[in-house]
Coordinates of N, CA and C and ligand atoms in Angstrom, one line a residue:
X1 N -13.8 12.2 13.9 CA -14.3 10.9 13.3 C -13.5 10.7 12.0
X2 N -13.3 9.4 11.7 CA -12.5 9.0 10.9 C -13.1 8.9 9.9
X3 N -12.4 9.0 8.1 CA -13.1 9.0 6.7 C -14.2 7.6 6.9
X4 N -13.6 6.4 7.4 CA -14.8 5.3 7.6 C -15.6 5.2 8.3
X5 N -15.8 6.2 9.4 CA -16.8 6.9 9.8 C -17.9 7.0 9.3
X6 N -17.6 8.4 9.1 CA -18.6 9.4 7.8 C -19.0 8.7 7.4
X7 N -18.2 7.9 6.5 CA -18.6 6.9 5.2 C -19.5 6.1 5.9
X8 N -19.7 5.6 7.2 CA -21.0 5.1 7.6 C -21.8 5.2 8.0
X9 N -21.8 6.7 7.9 CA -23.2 7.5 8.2 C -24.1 7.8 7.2
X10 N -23.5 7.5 5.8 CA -24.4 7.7 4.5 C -25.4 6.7 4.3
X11 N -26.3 7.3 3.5 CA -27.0 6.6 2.8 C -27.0 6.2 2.0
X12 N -27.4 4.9 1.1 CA -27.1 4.8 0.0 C -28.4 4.0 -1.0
X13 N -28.4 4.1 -2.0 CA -30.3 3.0 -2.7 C -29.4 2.7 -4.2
X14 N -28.9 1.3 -3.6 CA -28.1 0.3 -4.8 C -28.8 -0.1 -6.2
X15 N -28.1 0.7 -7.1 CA -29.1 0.5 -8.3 C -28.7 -0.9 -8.8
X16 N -29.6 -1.3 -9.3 CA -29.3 -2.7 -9.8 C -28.4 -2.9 -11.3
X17 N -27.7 -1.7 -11.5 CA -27.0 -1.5 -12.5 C -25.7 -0.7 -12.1
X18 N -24.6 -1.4 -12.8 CA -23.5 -0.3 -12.2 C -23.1 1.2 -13.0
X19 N -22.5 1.6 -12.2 CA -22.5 3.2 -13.2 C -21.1 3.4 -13.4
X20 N -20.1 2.1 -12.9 CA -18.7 2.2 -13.5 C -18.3 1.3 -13.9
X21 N -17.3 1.1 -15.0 CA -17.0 0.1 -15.2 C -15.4 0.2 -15.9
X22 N -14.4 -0.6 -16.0 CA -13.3 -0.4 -17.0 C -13.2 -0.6 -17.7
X23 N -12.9 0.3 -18.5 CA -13.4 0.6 -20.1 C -12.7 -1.1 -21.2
X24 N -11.2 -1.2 -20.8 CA -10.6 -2.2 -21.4 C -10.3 -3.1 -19.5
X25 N -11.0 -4.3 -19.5 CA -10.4 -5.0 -18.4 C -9.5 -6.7 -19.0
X26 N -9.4 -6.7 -19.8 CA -9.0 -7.4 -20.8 C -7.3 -8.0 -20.2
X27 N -6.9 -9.0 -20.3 CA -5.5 -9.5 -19.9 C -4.4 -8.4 -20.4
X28 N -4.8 -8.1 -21.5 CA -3.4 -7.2 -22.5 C -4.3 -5.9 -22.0
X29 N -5.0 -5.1 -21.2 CA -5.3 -4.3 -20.9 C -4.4 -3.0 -19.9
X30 N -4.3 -1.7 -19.6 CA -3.8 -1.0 -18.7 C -3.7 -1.5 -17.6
X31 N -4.7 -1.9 -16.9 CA -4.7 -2.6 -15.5 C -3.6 -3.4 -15.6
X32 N -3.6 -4.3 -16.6 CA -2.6 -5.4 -16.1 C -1.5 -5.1 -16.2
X33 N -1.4 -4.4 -17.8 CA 0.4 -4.4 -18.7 C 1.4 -3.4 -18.3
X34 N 0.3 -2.1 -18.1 CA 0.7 -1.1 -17.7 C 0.9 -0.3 -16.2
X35 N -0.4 -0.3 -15.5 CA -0.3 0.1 -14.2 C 0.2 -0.1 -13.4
X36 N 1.4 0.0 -13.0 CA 1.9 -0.9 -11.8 C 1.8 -0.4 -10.6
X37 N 1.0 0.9 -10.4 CA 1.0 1.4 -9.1 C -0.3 1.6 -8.5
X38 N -1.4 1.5 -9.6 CA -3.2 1.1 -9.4 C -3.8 2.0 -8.4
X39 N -3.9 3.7 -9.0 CA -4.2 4.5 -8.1 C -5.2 4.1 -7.7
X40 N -6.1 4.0 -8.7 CA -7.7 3.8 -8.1 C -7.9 2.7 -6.8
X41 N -7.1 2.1 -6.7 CA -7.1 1.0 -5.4 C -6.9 2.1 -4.2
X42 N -6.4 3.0 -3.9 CA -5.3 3.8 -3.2 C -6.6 5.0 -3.0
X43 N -7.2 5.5 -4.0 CA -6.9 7.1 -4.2 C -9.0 7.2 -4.0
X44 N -9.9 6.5 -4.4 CA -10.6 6.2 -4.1 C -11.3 6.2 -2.5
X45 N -12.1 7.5 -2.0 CA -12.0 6.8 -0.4 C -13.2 6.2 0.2
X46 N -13.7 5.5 -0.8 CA -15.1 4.7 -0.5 C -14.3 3.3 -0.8
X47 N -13.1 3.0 -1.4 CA -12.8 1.3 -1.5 C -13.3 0.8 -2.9
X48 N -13.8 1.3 -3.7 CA -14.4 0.9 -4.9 C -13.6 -0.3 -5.5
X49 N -12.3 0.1 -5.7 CA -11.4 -0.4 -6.6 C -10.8 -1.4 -5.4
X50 N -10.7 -2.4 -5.9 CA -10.1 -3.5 -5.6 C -8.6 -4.2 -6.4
X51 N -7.6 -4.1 -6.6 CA -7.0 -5.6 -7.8 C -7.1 -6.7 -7.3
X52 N -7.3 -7.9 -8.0 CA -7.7 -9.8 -7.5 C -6.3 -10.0 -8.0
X53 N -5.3 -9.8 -7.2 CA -4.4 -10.4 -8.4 C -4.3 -12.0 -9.0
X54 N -5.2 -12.6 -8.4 CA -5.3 -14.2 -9.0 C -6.1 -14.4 -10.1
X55 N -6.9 -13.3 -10.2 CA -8.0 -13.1 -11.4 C -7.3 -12.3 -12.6
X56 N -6.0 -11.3 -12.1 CA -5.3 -10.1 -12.8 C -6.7 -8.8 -13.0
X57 N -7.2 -8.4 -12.3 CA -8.8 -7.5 -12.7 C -9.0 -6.8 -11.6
X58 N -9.2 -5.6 -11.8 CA -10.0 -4.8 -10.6 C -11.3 -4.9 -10.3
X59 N -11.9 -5.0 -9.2 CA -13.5 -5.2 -9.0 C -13.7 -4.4 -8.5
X60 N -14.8 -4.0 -8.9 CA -15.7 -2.9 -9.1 C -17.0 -3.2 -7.9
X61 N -16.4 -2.4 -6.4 CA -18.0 -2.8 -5.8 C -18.2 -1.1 -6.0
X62 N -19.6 -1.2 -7.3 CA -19.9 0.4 -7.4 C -21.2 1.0 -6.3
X63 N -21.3 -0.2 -5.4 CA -22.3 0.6 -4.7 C -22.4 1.1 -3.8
X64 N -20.5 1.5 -3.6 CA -20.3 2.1 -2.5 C -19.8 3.4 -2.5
X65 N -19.6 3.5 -4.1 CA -19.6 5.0 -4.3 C -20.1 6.2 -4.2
X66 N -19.4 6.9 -3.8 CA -19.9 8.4 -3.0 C -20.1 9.7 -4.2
X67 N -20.1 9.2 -5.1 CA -19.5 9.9 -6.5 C -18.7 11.0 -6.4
X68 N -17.4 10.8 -6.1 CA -16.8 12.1 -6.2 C -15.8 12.7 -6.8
X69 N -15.8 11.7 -8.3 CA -15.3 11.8 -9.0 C -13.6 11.8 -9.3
X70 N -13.6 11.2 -8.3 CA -11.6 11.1 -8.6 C -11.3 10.2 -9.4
X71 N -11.6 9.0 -9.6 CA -10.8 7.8 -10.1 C -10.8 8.4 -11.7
X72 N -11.6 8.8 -12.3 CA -11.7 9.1 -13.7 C -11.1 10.6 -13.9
X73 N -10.5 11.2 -12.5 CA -9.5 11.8 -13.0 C -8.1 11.8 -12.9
X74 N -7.8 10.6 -11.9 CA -6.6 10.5 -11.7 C -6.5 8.6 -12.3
X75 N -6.9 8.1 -13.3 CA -7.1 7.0 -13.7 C -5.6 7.2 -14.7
X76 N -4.5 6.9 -14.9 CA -3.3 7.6 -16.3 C -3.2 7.0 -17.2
X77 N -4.3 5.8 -17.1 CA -4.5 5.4 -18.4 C -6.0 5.7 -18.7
X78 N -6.7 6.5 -18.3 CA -7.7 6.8 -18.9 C -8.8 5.4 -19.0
X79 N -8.8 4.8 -18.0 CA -9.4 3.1 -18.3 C -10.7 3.4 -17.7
X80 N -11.2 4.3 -16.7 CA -12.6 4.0 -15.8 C -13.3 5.1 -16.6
X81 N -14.4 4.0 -16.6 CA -15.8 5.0 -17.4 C -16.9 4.9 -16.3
X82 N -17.0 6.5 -15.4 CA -17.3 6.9 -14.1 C -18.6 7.7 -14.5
X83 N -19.9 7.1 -14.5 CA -20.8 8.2 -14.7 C -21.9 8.3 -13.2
X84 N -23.0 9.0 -13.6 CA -23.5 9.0 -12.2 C -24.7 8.1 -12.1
X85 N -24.8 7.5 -10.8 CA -26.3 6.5 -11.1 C -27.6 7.4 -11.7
X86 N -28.4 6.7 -12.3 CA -29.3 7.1 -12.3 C -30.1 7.8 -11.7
X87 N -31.5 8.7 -11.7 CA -32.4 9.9 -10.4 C -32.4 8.5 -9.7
X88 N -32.1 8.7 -8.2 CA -33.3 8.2 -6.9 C -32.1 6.8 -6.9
X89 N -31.1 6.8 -7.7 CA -30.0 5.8 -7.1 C -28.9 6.1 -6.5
X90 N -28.2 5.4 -5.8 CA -26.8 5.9 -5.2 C -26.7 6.6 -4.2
X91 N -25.5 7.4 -3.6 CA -25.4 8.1 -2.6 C -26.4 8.9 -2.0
X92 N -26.8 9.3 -0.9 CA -27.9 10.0 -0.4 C -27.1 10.9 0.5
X93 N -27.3 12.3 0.3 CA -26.9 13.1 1.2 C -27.6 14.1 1.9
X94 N -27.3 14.0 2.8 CA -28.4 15.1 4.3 C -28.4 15.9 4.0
X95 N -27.4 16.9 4.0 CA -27.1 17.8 3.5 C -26.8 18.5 2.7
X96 N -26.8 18.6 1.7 CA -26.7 19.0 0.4 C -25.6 17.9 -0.3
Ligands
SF4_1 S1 -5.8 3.3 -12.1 FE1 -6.8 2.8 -14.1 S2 -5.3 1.6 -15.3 FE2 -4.6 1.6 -13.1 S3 -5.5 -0.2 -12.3 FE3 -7.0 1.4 -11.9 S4 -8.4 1.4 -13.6 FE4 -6.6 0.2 -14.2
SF4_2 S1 -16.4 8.6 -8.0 FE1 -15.2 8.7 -6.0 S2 -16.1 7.3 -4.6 FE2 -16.9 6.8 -6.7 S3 -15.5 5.2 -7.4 FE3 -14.7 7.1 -8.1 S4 -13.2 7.8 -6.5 FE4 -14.5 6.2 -5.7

């Protein structure tokens, strides 16, 4: 079975608040001036990260995050502020 698979076998209870966000998303910001290679689009394997390039902005669908913490380690400009949903929100796992 393939990673989009799996990934559709989870569970998930969409908090009505998101638990990520970029820290500077701003025109003169990393995303725009600096990143030209936008791991978090790439490196992410729930899809989180999106770039619009007509908007210049990454979108954030956080409620499909599996929290597994990569983007806020492999982010090189340090721009995603990645915390965990709140008790009884987000990912649901069967098994541990
Ligand atoms: S990896 Fe970080 S700086 Fe680059 S596009 Fe994503 S959030 Fe922005
Ligand atoms: S914690 Fe993992 S699944 Fe969630 S947004 Fe970051 S890379 Fe994607």
């Amino acid at each position: 079975m393939n990673v989009e698979g799996k990934l559709g076998l989870l569970n998930y209870k969409k908090a009505p608040e998101t638990h990520i966000s970029i820290k500077d998303a701003t025109e003169n910001g990393p995303c725009v001036k600096q990143c030209q290679d936008k791991p978090c689009t790439t490196v992410c394997p729930a899809k989180v990260y999106e770039w619009e390039e007509h908007k210049k902005k990454i979108l954030v669908a956080y409620e499909n995050c599996i929290e597994c913490g990569a983007c806020r380690m492999l982010c090189p400009f340090d721009n995603i502020k990645c915390d965990w949903p709140r008790g009884g929100f987000g990912v649901q796992y069967r098994w541990g």
